[in-house]
């Protein structure tokens, strides 16, 4: 049997609710034609304890 039983934890955002949004795009459409390489940094500090 080469099949392994592993449990992977996953985090997914299911819904995002917003209220009273406005969108402004100065220098459009030129601003959307530029190369964009965003830097994303995410720090999660989690802890767990056995229930019982």
Coordinates of C-alpha atoms in Angstrom, one line a residue:
X1 CA 0.0 0.0 0.0
X2 CA 1.6 3.2 -1.1
X3 CA -1.4 5.3 0.0
X4 CA -0.7 7.5 3.0
X5 CA -3.3 8.8 5.4
X6 CA -2.4 12.4 6.0
X7 CA -4.5 15.3 7.3
X8 CA -3.6 18.7 5.9
X9 CA -5.1 21.8 7.5
X10 CA -6.3 24.4 5.1
X11 CA -7.6 27.9 5.5
X12 CA -10.0 29.4 2.9
X13 CA -11.8 32.7 2.9
X14 CA -15.4 31.8 2.1
X15 CA -17.1 35.2 2.0
X16 CA -16.1 38.8 2.4
X17 CA -18.8 41.3 3.2
X18 CA -18.3 45.0 2.5
X19 CA -20.3 48.1 3.1
X20 CA -20.1 51.6 1.6
X21 CA -17.3 51.0 -0.8
X22 CA -16.0 53.6 -3.2
X23 CA -13.4 52.9 -6.0
X24 CA -11.1 55.6 -7.3
X25 CA -8.6 55.1 -10.1
X26 CA -6.4 58.1 -10.7
X27 CA -4.4 58.0 -13.9
X28 CA -6.6 55.3 -15.4
X29 CA -6.2 53.4 -17.7
X30 CA -2.4 53.9 -17.7
X31 CA -2.0 52.8 -14.1
X32 CA -3.5 49.4 -14.9
X33 CA -1.0 48.8 -17.8
X34 CA 2.1 48.9 -15.5
X35 CA 3.9 45.8 -14.3
X36 CA 2.7 44.9 -10.8
X37 CA 4.6 42.6 -8.4
X38 CA 2.9 42.9 -5.0
X39 CA 4.7 41.8 -1.9
X40 CA 2.6 39.7 0.4
X41 CA 3.6 39.0 4.0
X42 CA 1.3 37.0 6.3
X43 CA 2.0 36.3 9.9
X44 CA -0.3 34.0 11.8
X45 CA 0.3 33.3 15.5
X46 CA -1.8 30.2 16.5
X47 CA -1.9 28.0 19.5
X48 CA -3.9 24.9 20.3
X49 CA -4.7 22.8 23.4
X50 CA -6.3 19.4 23.8
X51 CA -9.9 19.6 24.7
X52 CA -10.8 17.5 27.6

